[in-house]
mmCIF file of N, CA and C in Angstrom:
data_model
loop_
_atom_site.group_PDB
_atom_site.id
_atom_site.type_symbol
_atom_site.label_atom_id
_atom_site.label_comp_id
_atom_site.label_asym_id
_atom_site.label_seq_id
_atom_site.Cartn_x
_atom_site.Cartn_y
_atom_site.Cartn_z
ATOM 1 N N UNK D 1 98.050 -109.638 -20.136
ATOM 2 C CA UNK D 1 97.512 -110.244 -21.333
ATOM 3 C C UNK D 1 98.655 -110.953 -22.078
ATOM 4 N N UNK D 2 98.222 -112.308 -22.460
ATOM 5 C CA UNK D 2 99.428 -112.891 -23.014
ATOM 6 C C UNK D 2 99.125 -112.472 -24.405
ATOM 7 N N UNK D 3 100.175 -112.492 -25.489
ATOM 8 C CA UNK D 3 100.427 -112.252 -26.592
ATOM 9 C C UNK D 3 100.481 -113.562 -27.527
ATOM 10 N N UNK D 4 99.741 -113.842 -28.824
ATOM 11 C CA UNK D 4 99.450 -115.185 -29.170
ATOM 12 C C UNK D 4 100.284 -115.140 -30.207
ATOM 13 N N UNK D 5 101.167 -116.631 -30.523
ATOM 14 C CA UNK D 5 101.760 -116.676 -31.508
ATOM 15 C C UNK D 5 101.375 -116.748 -32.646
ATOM 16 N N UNK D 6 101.863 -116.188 -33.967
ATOM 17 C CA UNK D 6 101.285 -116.120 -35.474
ATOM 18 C C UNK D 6 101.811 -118.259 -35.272
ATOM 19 N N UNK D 7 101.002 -118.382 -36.438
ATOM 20 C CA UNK D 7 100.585 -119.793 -36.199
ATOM 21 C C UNK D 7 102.696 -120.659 -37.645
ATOM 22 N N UNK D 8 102.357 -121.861 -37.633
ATOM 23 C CA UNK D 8 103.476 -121.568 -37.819
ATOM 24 C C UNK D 8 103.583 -121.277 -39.207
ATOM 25 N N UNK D 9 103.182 -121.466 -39.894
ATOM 26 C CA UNK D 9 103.069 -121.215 -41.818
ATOM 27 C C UNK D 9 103.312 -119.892 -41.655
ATOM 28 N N UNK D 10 102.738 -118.648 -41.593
ATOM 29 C CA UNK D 10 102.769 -117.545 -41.447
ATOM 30 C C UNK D 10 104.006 -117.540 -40.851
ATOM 31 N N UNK D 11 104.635 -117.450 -40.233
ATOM 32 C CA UNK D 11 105.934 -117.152 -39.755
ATOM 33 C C UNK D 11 106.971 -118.205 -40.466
ATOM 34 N N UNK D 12 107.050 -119.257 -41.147
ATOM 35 C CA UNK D 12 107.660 -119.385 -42.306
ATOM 36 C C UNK D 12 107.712 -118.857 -43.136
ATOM 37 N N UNK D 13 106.723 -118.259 -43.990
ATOM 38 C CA UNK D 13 106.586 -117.322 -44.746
ATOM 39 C C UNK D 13 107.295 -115.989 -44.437
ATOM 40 N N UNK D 14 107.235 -115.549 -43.400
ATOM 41 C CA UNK D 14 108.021 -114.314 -42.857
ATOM 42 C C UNK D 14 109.266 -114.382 -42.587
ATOM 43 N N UNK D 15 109.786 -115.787 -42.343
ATOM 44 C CA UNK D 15 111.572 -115.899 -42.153
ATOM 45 C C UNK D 15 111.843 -115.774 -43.424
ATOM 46 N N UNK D 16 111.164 -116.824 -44.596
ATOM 47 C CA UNK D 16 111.633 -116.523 -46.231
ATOM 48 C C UNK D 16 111.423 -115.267 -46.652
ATOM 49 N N UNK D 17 110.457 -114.321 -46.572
ATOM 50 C CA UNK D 17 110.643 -113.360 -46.676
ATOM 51 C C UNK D 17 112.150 -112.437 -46.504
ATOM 52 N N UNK D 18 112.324 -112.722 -45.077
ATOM 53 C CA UNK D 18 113.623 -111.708 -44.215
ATOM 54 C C UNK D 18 114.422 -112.505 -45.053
ATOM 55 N N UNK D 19 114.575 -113.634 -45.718
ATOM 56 C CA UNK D 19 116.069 -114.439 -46.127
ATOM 57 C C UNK D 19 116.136 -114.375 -47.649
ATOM 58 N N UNK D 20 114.924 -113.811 -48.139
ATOM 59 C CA UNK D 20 114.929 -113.159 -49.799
ATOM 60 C C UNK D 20 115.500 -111.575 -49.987
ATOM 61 N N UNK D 21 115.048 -110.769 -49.111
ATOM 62 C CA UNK D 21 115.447 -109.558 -49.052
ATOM 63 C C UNK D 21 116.610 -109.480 -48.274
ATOM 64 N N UNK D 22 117.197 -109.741 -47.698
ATOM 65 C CA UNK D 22 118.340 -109.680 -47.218
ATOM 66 C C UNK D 22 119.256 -110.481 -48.209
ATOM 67 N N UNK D 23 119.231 -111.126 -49.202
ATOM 68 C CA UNK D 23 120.057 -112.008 -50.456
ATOM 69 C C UNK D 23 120.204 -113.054 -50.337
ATOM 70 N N UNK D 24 119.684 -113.675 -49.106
ATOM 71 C CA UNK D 24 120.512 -114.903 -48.515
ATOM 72 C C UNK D 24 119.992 -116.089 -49.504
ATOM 73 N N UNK D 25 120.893 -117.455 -49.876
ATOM 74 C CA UNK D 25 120.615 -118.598 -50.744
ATOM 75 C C UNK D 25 118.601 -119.029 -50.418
ATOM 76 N N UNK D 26 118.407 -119.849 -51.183
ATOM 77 C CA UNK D 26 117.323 -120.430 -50.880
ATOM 78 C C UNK D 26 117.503 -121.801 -50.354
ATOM 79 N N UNK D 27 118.653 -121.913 -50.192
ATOM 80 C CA UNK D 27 118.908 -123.440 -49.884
ATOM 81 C C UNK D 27 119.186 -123.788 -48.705
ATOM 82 N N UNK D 28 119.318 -122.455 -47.774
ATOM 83 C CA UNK D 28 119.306 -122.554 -46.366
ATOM 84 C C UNK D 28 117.717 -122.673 -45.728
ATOM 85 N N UNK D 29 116.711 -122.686 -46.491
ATOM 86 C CA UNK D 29 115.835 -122.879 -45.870
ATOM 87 C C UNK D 29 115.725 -124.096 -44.913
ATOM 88 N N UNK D 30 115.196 -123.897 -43.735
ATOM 89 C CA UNK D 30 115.090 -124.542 -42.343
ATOM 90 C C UNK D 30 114.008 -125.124 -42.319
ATOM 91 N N UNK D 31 112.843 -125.064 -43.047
ATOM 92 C CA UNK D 31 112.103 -126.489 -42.793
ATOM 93 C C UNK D 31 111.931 -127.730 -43.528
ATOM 94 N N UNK D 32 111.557 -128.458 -42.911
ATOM 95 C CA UNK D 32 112.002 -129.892 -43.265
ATOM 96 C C UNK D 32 110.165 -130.713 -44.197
ATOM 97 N N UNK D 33 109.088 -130.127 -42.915
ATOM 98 C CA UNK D 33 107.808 -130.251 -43.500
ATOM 99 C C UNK D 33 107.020 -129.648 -44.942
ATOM 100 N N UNK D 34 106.752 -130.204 -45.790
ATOM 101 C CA UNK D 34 106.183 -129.407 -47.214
ATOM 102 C C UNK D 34 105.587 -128.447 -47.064
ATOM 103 N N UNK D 35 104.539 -128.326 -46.050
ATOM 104 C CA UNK D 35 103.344 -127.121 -45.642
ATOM 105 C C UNK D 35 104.561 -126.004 -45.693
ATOM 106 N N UNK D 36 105.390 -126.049 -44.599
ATOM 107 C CA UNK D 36 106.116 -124.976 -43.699
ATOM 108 C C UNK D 36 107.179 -124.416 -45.342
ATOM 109 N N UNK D 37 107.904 -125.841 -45.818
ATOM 110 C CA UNK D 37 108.970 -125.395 -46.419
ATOM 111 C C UNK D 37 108.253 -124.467 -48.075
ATOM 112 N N UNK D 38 107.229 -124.883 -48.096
ATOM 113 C CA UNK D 38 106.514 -124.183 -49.648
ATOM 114 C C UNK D 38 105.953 -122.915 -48.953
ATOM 115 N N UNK D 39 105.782 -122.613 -47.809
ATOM 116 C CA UNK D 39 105.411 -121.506 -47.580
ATOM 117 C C UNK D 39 106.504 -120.290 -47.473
ATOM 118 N N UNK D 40 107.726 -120.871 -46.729
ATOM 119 C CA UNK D 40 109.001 -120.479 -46.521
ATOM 120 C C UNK D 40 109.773 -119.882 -48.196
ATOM 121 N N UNK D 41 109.515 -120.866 -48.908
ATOM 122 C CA UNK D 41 109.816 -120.289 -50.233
ATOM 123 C C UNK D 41 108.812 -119.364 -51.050
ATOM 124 N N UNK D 42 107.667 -119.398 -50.602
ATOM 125 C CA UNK D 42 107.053 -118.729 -51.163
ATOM 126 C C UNK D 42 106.840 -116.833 -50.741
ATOM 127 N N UNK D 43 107.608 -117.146 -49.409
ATOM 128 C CA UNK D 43 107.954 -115.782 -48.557
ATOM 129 C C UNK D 43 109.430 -115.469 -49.894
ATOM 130 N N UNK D 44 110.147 -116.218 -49.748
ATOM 131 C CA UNK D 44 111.283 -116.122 -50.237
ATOM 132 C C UNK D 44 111.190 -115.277 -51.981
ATOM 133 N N UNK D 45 110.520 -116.256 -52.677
ATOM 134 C CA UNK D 45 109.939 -115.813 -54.061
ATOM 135 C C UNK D 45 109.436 -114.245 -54.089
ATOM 136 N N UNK D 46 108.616 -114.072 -53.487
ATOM 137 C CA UNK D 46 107.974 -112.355 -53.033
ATOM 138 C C UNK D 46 108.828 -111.568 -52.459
ATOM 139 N N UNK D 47 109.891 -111.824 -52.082
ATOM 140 C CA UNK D 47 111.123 -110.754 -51.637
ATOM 141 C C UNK D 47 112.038 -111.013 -53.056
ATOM 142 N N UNK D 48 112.299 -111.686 -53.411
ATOM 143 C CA UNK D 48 112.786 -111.652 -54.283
ATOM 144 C C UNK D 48 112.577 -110.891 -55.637
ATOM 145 N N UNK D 49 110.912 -111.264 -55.667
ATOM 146 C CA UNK D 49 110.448 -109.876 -56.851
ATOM 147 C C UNK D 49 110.417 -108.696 -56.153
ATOM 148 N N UNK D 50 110.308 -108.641 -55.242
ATOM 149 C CA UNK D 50 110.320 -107.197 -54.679
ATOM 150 C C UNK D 50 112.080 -106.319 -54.462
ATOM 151 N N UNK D 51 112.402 -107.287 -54.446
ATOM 152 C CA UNK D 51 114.130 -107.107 -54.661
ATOM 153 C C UNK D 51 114.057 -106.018 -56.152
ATOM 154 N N UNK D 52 113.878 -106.793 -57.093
ATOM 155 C CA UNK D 52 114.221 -106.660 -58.336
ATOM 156 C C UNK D 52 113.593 -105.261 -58.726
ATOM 157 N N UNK D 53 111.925 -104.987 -57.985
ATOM 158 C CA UNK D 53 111.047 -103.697 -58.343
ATOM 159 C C UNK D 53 111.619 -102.927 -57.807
ATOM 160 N N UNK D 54 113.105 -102.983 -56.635
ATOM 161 C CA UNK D 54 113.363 -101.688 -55.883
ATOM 162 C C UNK D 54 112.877 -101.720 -54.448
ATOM 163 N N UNK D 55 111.785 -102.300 -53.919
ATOM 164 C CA UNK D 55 111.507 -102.128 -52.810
ATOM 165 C C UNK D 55 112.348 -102.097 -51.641
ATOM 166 N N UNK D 56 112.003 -101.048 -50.790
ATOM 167 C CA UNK D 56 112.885 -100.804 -49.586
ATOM 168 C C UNK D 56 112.202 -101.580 -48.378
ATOM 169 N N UNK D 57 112.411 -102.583 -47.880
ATOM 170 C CA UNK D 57 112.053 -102.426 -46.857
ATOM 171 C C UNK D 57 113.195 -102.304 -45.360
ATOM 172 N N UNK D 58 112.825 -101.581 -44.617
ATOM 173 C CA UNK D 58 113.342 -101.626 -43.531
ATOM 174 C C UNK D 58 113.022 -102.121 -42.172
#
């Protein structure tokens, strides 16, 4: 059974995520398209408040 890829917005969202909680700038974001890059920050934004509430993730 092949395994299907999350489509790509969703996995922008999930790299900004990993690059908010881990501290990293917002200015390294890697996409270039509006869809991808507002989603990418918007992963980013939500780690970021979640930064601030304490959240652990591992």
């Amino acid at each position: 059974m092949k395994r299907q890829k999350r489509d790509k917005l969703t996995r922008a969202h999930a790299k900004g995520y990993q690059a908010g909680i881990s501290g990293r700038s917002k200015e390294i974001c890697p996409f270039q398209t509006n869809d991808a890059r507002s989603e990418w920050l918007g992963g980013y934004r939500e780690a970021m408040e979640d930064r601030q509430l304490g959240v652990v993730v591992r």
